[in-house]
Amino acid sequence: MIGDIVETKQCQLKDPMDLFHSGQVVKICAPMVRYSKLAFRTLVRKYSCDLCYTPMIVAADFVRSAKARDSEFTTNKGDHPLIVQFAAKEAQVLCDAARIVCPFADGIDLNCGCPQRWAMAEGYGACLINKPELIRDMVRHVRNQIDNPRFSVSIKIRIHEDLKRTVDLCQKAEATGVSWITVHGRSVEERHQPVHYDAIKIIKQSVSIPIVANGDIKTLKDAENVHHLTGADGIMVARGLLANPAMFAGYEETPLKCIQDWVDIALEHGTPFTCFHHHLMYMMERITSKQEKKVFNVLSSTSAVLDYLSDHYGV
């Protein structure tokens, strides 16, 4: 997990809060299950992504199991600024997890937005937006027990049907010492409905800490529009970056150079084939015909993928 980065000194870590105070909109890669791992973070950082999150990690498993730590958290010297996102429901467990990653990351994020049934059933994710006192306790614990004052503690939320409750939650979180809040502009029940950017704007106007807007941002133009609509300090993108990791650098679709970079980075990191292939399927979605997809999507080995890319795209 951490063997190759032990030499990283605290002073080398970039401070995410400096990004929010830079006057520029902060461009952020979202926590994505299976996908926002080290190799992909390395790729998007080459294309103007300012800040990256790990996939969500269940804090209790992470603290309890060395095996979970090794498989869930990999980083290196170039992987900064980095936020580790945890699912947690107990203050001390979140604190213990934060302490483990503190020397190697720039902050943690508490997931209060995951709407998946298993997460809600376990008391994780979006059910926390109905427990502002628990969020307060968890944030305070981390703040009190992590010595590094530059280590950020943020939360990612969904909105309530009654927006007053969300505003109240955000104001309480701000008073507790949260560094910033990422708002996915949908309620727990909403999946593919339009994002409530007006709600994000109201939240932004109700607090003085940075607010990050999240939801349905597919292009750099979308990101600029959402910034103007909401006044958000940062824009977090998930599927838009999967489809086009060069999006933040202004590319309308994945350039061949980016595909080449992914191949190089993935092979260097020893990325498992399924993950390597899936990322390419996403990246090539907009630049391949239906017929090409039929062939490419069923390739079953790294060498077959490399041959295909070489033959069809000169990669």
PDB file of N, CA and C in Angstrom, residues 167-236:
ATOM      1  N   VAL A 167     -29.850  23.436   4.091  1.00  0.00           N
ATOM      2  CA  VAL A 167     -29.154  24.682   4.473  1.00  0.00           C
ATOM      3  C   VAL A 167     -28.756  24.621   5.944  1.00  0.00           C
ATOM      4  N   ASP A 168     -29.680  24.141   6.778  1.00  0.00           N
ATOM      5  CA  ASP A 168     -29.401  24.018   8.206  1.00  0.00           C
ATOM      6  C   ASP A 168     -28.235  23.043   8.457  1.00  0.00           C
ATOM      7  N   LEU A 169     -28.261  21.907   7.747  1.00  0.00           N
ATOM      8  CA  LEU A 169     -27.187  20.908   7.850  1.00  0.00           C
ATOM      9  C   LEU A 169     -25.836  21.536   7.480  1.00  0.00           C
ATOM     10  N   CYS A 170     -25.814  22.274   6.385  1.00  0.00           N
ATOM     11  CA  CYS A 170     -24.558  22.865   5.903  1.00  0.00           C
ATOM     12  C   CYS A 170     -24.038  23.936   6.859  1.00  0.00           C
ATOM     13  N   GLN A 171     -24.946  24.714   7.429  1.00  0.00           N
ATOM     14  CA  GLN A 171     -24.523  25.740   8.387  1.00  0.00           C
ATOM     15  C   GLN A 171     -23.970  25.106   9.664  1.00  0.00           C
ATOM     16  N   LYS A 172     -24.594  24.005  10.086  1.00  0.00           N
ATOM     17  CA  LYS A 172     -24.083  23.285  11.264  1.00  0.00           C
ATOM     18  C   LYS A 172     -22.703  22.676  10.968  1.00  0.00           C
ATOM     19  N   ALA A 173     -22.556  22.125   9.762  1.00  0.00           N
ATOM     20  CA  ALA A 173     -21.270  21.526   9.375  1.00  0.00           C
ATOM     21  C   ALA A 173     -20.188  22.601   9.330  1.00  0.00           C
ATOM     22  N   GLU A 174     -20.535  23.765   8.805  1.00  0.00           N
ATOM     23  CA  GLU A 174     -19.573  24.873   8.747  1.00  0.00           C
ATOM     24  C   GLU A 174     -19.128  25.263  10.162  1.00  0.00           C
ATOM     25  N   ALA A 175     -20.091  25.356  11.076  1.00  0.00           N
ATOM     26  CA  ALA A 175     -19.776  25.742  12.464  1.00  0.00           C
ATOM     27  C   ALA A 175     -18.880  24.710  13.140  1.00  0.00           C
ATOM     28  N   THR A 176     -18.960  23.465  12.687  1.00  0.00           N
ATOM     29  CA  THR A 176     -18.162  22.380  13.258  1.00  0.00           C
ATOM     30  C   THR A 176     -16.713  22.394  12.767  1.00  0.00           C
ATOM     31  N   GLY A 177     -16.470  23.075  11.650  1.00  0.00           N
ATOM     32  CA  GLY A 177     -15.105  23.149  11.141  1.00  0.00           C
ATOM     33  C   GLY A 177     -14.845  22.363   9.873  1.00  0.00           C
ATOM     34  N   VAL A 178     -15.924  22.065   9.117  1.00  0.00           N
ATOM     35  CA  VAL A 178     -15.752  21.389   7.830  1.00  0.00           C
ATOM     36  C   VAL A 178     -15.016  22.321   6.868  1.00  0.00           C
ATOM     37  N   SER A 179     -14.082  21.775   6.081  1.00  0.00           N
ATOM     38  CA  SER A 179     -13.271  22.594   5.173  1.00  0.00           C
ATOM     39  C   SER A 179     -14.076  23.072   3.966  1.00  0.00           C
ATOM     40  N   TRP A 180     -14.851  22.166   3.370  1.00  0.00           N
ATOM     41  CA  TRP A 180     -15.755  22.517   2.276  1.00  0.00           C
ATOM     42  C   TRP A 180     -16.823  21.443   2.193  1.00  0.00           C
ATOM     43  N   ILE A 181     -17.881  21.721   1.423  1.00  0.00           N
ATOM     44  CA  ILE A 181     -18.988  20.772   1.260  1.00  0.00           C
ATOM     45  C   ILE A 181     -19.228  20.566  -0.228  1.00  0.00           C
ATOM     46  N   THR A 182     -19.274  19.294  -0.644  1.00  0.00           N
ATOM     47  CA  THR A 182     -19.661  18.963  -2.015  1.00  0.00           C
ATOM     48  C   THR A 182     -21.141  18.618  -2.011  1.00  0.00           C
ATOM     49  N   VAL A 183     -21.901  19.263  -2.898  1.00  0.00           N
ATOM     50  CA  VAL A 183     -23.347  19.052  -2.954  1.00  0.00           C
ATOM     51  C   VAL A 183     -23.715  18.400  -4.281  1.00  0.00           C
ATOM     52  N   HIS A 184     -24.211  17.156  -4.192  1.00  0.00           N
ATOM     53  CA  HIS A 184     -24.825  16.532  -5.371  1.00  0.00           C
ATOM     54  C   HIS A 184     -26.266  17.021  -5.387  1.00  0.00           C
ATOM     55  N   GLY A 185     -26.635  17.740  -6.441  1.00  0.00           N
ATOM     56  CA  GLY A 185     -27.921  18.437  -6.440  1.00  0.00           C
ATOM     57  C   GLY A 185     -29.135  17.589  -6.729  1.00  0.00           C
ATOM     58  N   ARG A 186     -29.204  16.422  -6.103  1.00  0.00           N
ATOM     59  CA  ARG A 186     -30.401  15.575  -6.179  1.00  0.00           C
ATOM     60  C   ARG A 186     -30.723  15.062  -4.785  1.00  0.00           C
ATOM     61  N   SER A 187     -31.979  14.694  -4.580  1.00  0.00           N
ATOM     62  CA  SER A 187     -32.356  14.053  -3.320  1.00  0.00           C
ATOM     63  C   SER A 187     -31.977  12.573  -3.384  1.00  0.00           C
ATOM     64  N   VAL A 188     -32.127  11.881  -2.263  1.00  0.00           N
ATOM     65  CA  VAL A 188     -31.771  10.457  -2.195  1.00  0.00           C
ATOM     66  C   VAL A 188     -32.606   9.636  -3.187  1.00  0.00           C
ATOM     67  N   GLU A 189     -33.871  10.028  -3.372  1.00  0.00           N
ATOM     68  CA  GLU A 189     -34.770   9.260  -4.249  1.00  0.00           C
ATOM     69  C   GLU A 189     -34.477   9.502  -5.725  1.00  0.00           C
ATOM     70  N   GLU A 190     -33.879  10.644  -6.044  1.00  0.00           N
ATOM     71  CA  GLU A 190     -33.691  11.006  -7.455  1.00  0.00           C
ATOM     72  C   GLU A 190     -32.444  10.343  -8.029  1.00  0.00           C
ATOM     73  N   ARG A 191     -32.577   9.818  -9.252  1.00  0.00           N
ATOM     74  CA  ARG A 191     -31.446   9.176  -9.911  1.00  0.00           C
ATOM     75  C   ARG A 191     -31.080   9.913 -11.201  1.00  0.00           C
ATOM     76  N   HIS A 192     -32.040   9.946 -12.147  1.00  0.00           N
ATOM     77  CA  HIS A 192     -31.729  10.529 -13.459  1.00  0.00           C
ATOM     78  C   HIS A 192     -32.522  11.806 -13.707  1.00  0.00           C
ATOM     79  N   GLN A 193     -33.216  12.278 -12.673  1.00  0.00           N
ATOM     80  CA  GLN A 193     -33.942  13.537 -12.826  1.00  0.00           C
ATOM     81  C   GLN A 193     -32.945  14.692 -12.949  1.00  0.00           C
ATOM     82  N   PRO A 194     -33.410  15.836 -13.488  1.00  0.00           N
ATOM     83  CA  PRO A 194     -32.501  16.988 -13.612  1.00  0.00           C
ATOM     84  C   PRO A 194     -31.913  17.396 -12.257  1.00  0.00           C
ATOM     85  N   VAL A 195     -30.674  17.856 -12.290  1.00  0.00           N
ATOM     86  CA  VAL A 195     -29.985  18.296 -11.061  1.00  0.00           C
ATOM     87  C   VAL A 195     -30.531  19.662 -10.645  1.00  0.00           C
ATOM     88  N   HIS A 196     -30.738  19.837  -9.348  1.00  0.00           N
ATOM     89  CA  HIS A 196     -31.263  21.115  -8.829  1.00  0.00           C
ATOM     90  C   HIS A 196     -30.108  22.095  -8.572  1.00  0.00           C
ATOM     91  N   TYR A 197     -29.635  22.710  -9.648  1.00  0.00           N
ATOM     92  CA  TYR A 197     -28.524  23.660  -9.498  1.00  0.00           C
ATOM     93  C   TYR A 197     -28.951  24.889  -8.688  1.00  0.00           C
ATOM     94  N   ASP A 198     -30.262  25.218  -8.756  1.00  0.00           N
ATOM     95  CA  ASP A 198     -30.766  26.344  -7.954  1.00  0.00           C
ATOM     96  C   ASP A 198     -30.581  26.072  -6.461  1.00  0.00           C
ATOM     97  N   ALA A 199     -30.728  24.808  -6.067  1.00  0.00           N
ATOM     98  CA  ALA A 199     -30.533  24.442  -4.655  1.00  0.00           C
ATOM     99  C   ALA A 199     -29.075  24.637  -4.240  1.00  0.00           C
ATOM    100  N   ILE A 200     -28.151  24.260  -5.142  1.00  0.00           N
ATOM    101  CA  ILE A 200     -26.720  24.432  -4.845  1.00  0.00           C
ATOM    102  C   ILE A 200     -26.408  25.922  -4.680  1.00  0.00           C
ATOM    103  N   LYS A 201     -27.034  26.752  -5.506  1.00  0.00           N
ATOM    104  CA  LYS A 201     -26.822  28.210  -5.421  1.00  0.00           C
ATOM    105  C   LYS A 201     -27.282  28.751  -4.062  1.00  0.00           C
ATOM    106  N   ILE A 202     -28.445  28.284  -3.614  1.00  0.00           N
ATOM    107  CA  ILE A 202     -28.971  28.741  -2.317  1.00  0.00           C
ATOM    108  C   ILE A 202     -28.042  28.311  -1.179  1.00  0.00           C
ATOM    109  N   ILE A 203     -27.546  27.061  -1.254  1.00  0.00           N
ATOM    110  CA  ILE A 203     -26.608  26.579  -0.226  1.00  0.00           C
ATOM    111  C   ILE A 203     -25.340  27.422  -0.240  1.00  0.00           C
ATOM    112  N   LYS A 204     -24.822  27.699  -1.435  1.00  0.00           N
ATOM    113  CA  LYS A 204     -23.606  28.513  -1.575  1.00  0.00           C
ATOM    114  C   LYS A 204     -23.796  29.885  -0.919  1.00  0.00           C
ATOM    115  N   GLN A 205     -24.974  30.455  -1.084  1.00  0.00           N
ATOM    116  CA  GLN A 205     -25.249  31.788  -0.522  1.00  0.00           C
ATOM    117  C   GLN A 205     -25.470  31.760   0.990  1.00  0.00           C
ATOM    118  N   SER A 206     -25.645  30.546   1.543  1.00  0.00           N
ATOM    119  CA  SER A 206     -25.995  30.420   2.971  1.00  0.00           C
ATOM    120  C   SER A 206     -24.796  30.135   3.874  1.00  0.00           C
ATOM    121  N   VAL A 207     -23.634  29.855   3.279  1.00  0.00           N
ATOM    122  CA  VAL A 207     -22.438  29.543   4.077  1.00  0.00           C
ATOM    123  C   VAL A 207     -21.249  30.343   3.533  1.00  0.00           C
ATOM    124  N   SER A 208     -20.169  30.386   4.310  1.00  0.00           N
ATOM    125  CA  SER A 208     -18.990  31.117   3.830  1.00  0.00           C
ATOM    126  C   SER A 208     -17.820  30.200   3.477  1.00  0.00           C
ATOM    127  N   ILE A 209     -17.973  28.885   3.725  1.00  0.00           N
ATOM    128  CA  ILE A 209     -16.923  27.941   3.301  1.00  0.00           C
ATOM    129  C   ILE A 209     -17.141  27.582   1.821  1.00  0.00           C
ATOM    130  N   PRO A 210     -16.123  27.033   1.156  1.00  0.00           N
ATOM    131  CA  PRO A 210     -16.294  26.659  -0.253  1.00  0.00           C
ATOM    132  C   PRO A 210     -17.375  25.586  -0.446  1.00  0.00           C
ATOM    133  N   ILE A 211     -18.080  25.717  -1.570  1.00  0.00           N
ATOM    134  CA  ILE A 211     -19.075  24.726  -1.979  1.00  0.00           C
ATOM    135  C   ILE A 211     -18.664  24.173  -3.344  1.00  0.00           C
ATOM    136  N   VAL A 212     -18.728  22.854  -3.465  1.00  0.00           N
ATOM    137  CA  VAL A 212     -18.421  22.172  -4.731  1.00  0.00           C
ATOM    138  C   VAL A 212     -19.728  21.639  -5.312  1.00  0.00           C
ATOM    139  N   ALA A 213     -19.972  21.920  -6.593  1.00  0.00           N
ATOM    140  CA  ALA A 213     -21.182  21.443  -7.267  1.00  0.00           C
ATOM    141  C   ALA A 213     -20.900  20.115  -7.964  1.00  0.00           C
ATOM    142  N   ASN A 214     -21.867  19.192  -7.891  1.00  0.00           N
ATOM    143  CA  ASN A 214     -21.707  17.854  -8.462  1.00  0.00           C
ATOM    144  C   ASN A 214     -23.037  17.405  -9.064  1.00  0.00           C
ATOM    145  N   GLY A 215     -22.939  16.748 -10.221  1.00  0.00           N
ATOM    146  CA  GLY A 215     -24.135  16.170 -10.831  1.00  0.00           C
ATOM    147  C   GLY A 215     -24.282  16.548 -12.291  1.00  0.00           C
ATOM    148  N   ASP A 216     -24.222  15.551 -13.187  1.00  0.00           N
ATOM    149  CA  ASP A 216     -24.500  15.726 -14.622  1.00  0.00           C
ATOM    150  C   ASP A 216     -23.620  16.738 -15.335  1.00  0.00           C
ATOM    151  N   ILE A 217     -22.341  16.782 -14.988  1.00  0.00           N
ATOM    152  CA  ILE A 217     -21.426  17.691 -15.680  1.00  0.00           C
ATOM    153  C   ILE A 217     -20.584  16.844 -16.624  1.00  0.00           C
ATOM    154  N   LYS A 218     -20.783  17.024 -17.922  1.00  0.00           N
ATOM    155  CA  LYS A 218     -20.197  16.117 -18.920  1.00  0.00           C
ATOM    156  C   LYS A 218     -19.071  16.762 -19.735  1.00  0.00           C
ATOM    157  N   THR A 219     -19.054  18.097 -19.777  1.00  0.00           N
ATOM    158  CA  THR A 219     -18.057  18.797 -20.595  1.00  0.00           C
ATOM    159  C   THR A 219     -17.525  20.000 -19.820  1.00  0.00           C
ATOM    160  N   LEU A 220     -16.443  20.585 -20.335  1.00  0.00           N
ATOM    161  CA  LEU A 220     -15.905  21.781 -19.702  1.00  0.00           C
ATOM    162  C   LEU A 220     -16.922  22.919 -19.783  1.00  0.00           C
ATOM    163  N   LYS A 221     -17.688  22.971 -20.875  1.00  0.00           N
ATOM    164  CA  LYS A 221     -18.731  24.001 -21.015  1.00  0.00           C
ATOM    165  C   LYS A 221     -19.793  23.805 -19.937  1.00  0.00           C
ATOM    166  N   ASP A 222     -20.204  22.547 -19.689  1.00  0.00           N
ATOM    167  CA  ASP A 222     -21.141  22.268 -18.593  1.00  0.00           C
ATOM    168  C   ASP A 222     -20.585  22.798 -17.272  1.00  0.00           C
ATOM    169  N   ALA A 223     -19.298  22.527 -17.037  1.00  0.00           N
ATOM    170  CA  ALA A 223     -18.660  22.953 -15.787  1.00  0.00           C
ATOM    171  C   ALA A 223     -18.725  24.464 -15.638  1.00  0.00           C
ATOM    172  N   GLU A 224     -18.434  25.179 -16.736  1.00  0.00           N
ATOM    173  CA  GLU A 224     -18.486  26.652 -16.688  1.00  0.00           C
ATOM    174  C   GLU A 224     -19.907  27.135 -16.445  1.00  0.00           C
ATOM    175  N   ASN A 225     -20.881  26.494 -17.108  1.00  0.00           N
ATOM    176  CA  ASN A 225     -22.289  26.884 -16.922  1.00  0.00           C
ATOM    177  C   ASN A 225     -22.744  26.673 -15.484  1.00  0.00           C
ATOM    178  N   VAL A 226     -22.363  25.512 -14.919  1.00  0.00           N
ATOM    179  CA  VAL A 226     -22.776  25.197 -13.542  1.00  0.00           C
ATOM    180  C   VAL A 226     -22.124  26.183 -12.556  1.00  0.00           C
ATOM    181  N   HIS A 227     -20.878  26.531 -12.829  1.00  0.00           N
ATOM    182  CA  HIS A 227     -20.205  27.538 -11.988  1.00  0.00           C
ATOM    183  C   HIS A 227     -20.981  28.854 -12.025  1.00  0.00           C
ATOM    184  N   HIS A 228     -21.393  29.286 -13.219  1.00  0.00           N
ATOM    185  CA  HIS A 228     -22.134  30.556 -13.335  1.00  0.00           C
ATOM    186  C   HIS A 228     -23.518  30.461 -12.692  1.00  0.00           C
ATOM    187  N   LEU A 229     -24.164  29.295 -12.837  1.00  0.00           N
ATOM    188  CA  LEU A 229     -25.506  29.104 -12.267  1.00  0.00           C
ATOM    189  C   LEU A 229     -25.489  29.084 -10.743  1.00  0.00           C
ATOM    190  N   THR A 230     -24.449  28.499 -10.167  1.00  0.00           N
ATOM    191  CA  THR A 230     -24.456  28.221  -8.722  1.00  0.00           C
ATOM    192  C   THR A 230     -23.510  29.106  -7.911  1.00  0.00           C
ATOM    193  N   GLY A 231     -22.475  29.640  -8.568  1.00  0.00           N
ATOM    194  CA  GLY A 231     -21.428  30.362  -7.828  1.00  0.00           C
ATOM    195  C   GLY A 231     -20.489  29.431  -7.088  1.00  0.00           C
ATOM    196  N   ALA A 232     -20.574  28.117  -7.397  1.00  0.00           N
ATOM    197  CA  ALA A 232     -19.757  27.131  -6.671  1.00  0.00           C
ATOM    198  C   ALA A 232     -18.262  27.394  -6.859  1.00  0.00           C
ATOM    199  N   ASP A 233     -17.499  27.045  -5.832  1.00  0.00           N
ATOM    200  CA  ASP A 233     -16.044  27.269  -5.840  1.00  0.00           C
ATOM    201  C   ASP A 233     -15.312  26.144  -6.562  1.00  0.00           C
ATOM    202  N   GLY A 234     -15.965  24.993  -6.683  1.00  0.00           N
ATOM    203  CA  GLY A 234     -15.361  23.842  -7.347  1.00  0.00           C
ATOM    204  C   GLY A 234     -16.420  23.068  -8.104  1.00  0.00           C
ATOM    205  N   ILE A 235     -15.975  22.293  -9.098  1.00  0.00           N
ATOM    206  CA  ILE A 235     -16.862  21.455  -9.900  1.00  0.00           C
ATOM    207  C   ILE A 235     -16.328  20.031  -9.826  1.00  0.00           C
ATOM    208  N   MET A 236     -17.163  19.101  -9.367  1.00  0.00           N
ATOM    209  CA  MET A 236     -16.768  17.695  -9.266  1.00  0.00           C
ATOM    210  C   MET A 236     -17.441  16.888 -10.369  1.00  0.00           C
TER     211      MET A 236
END
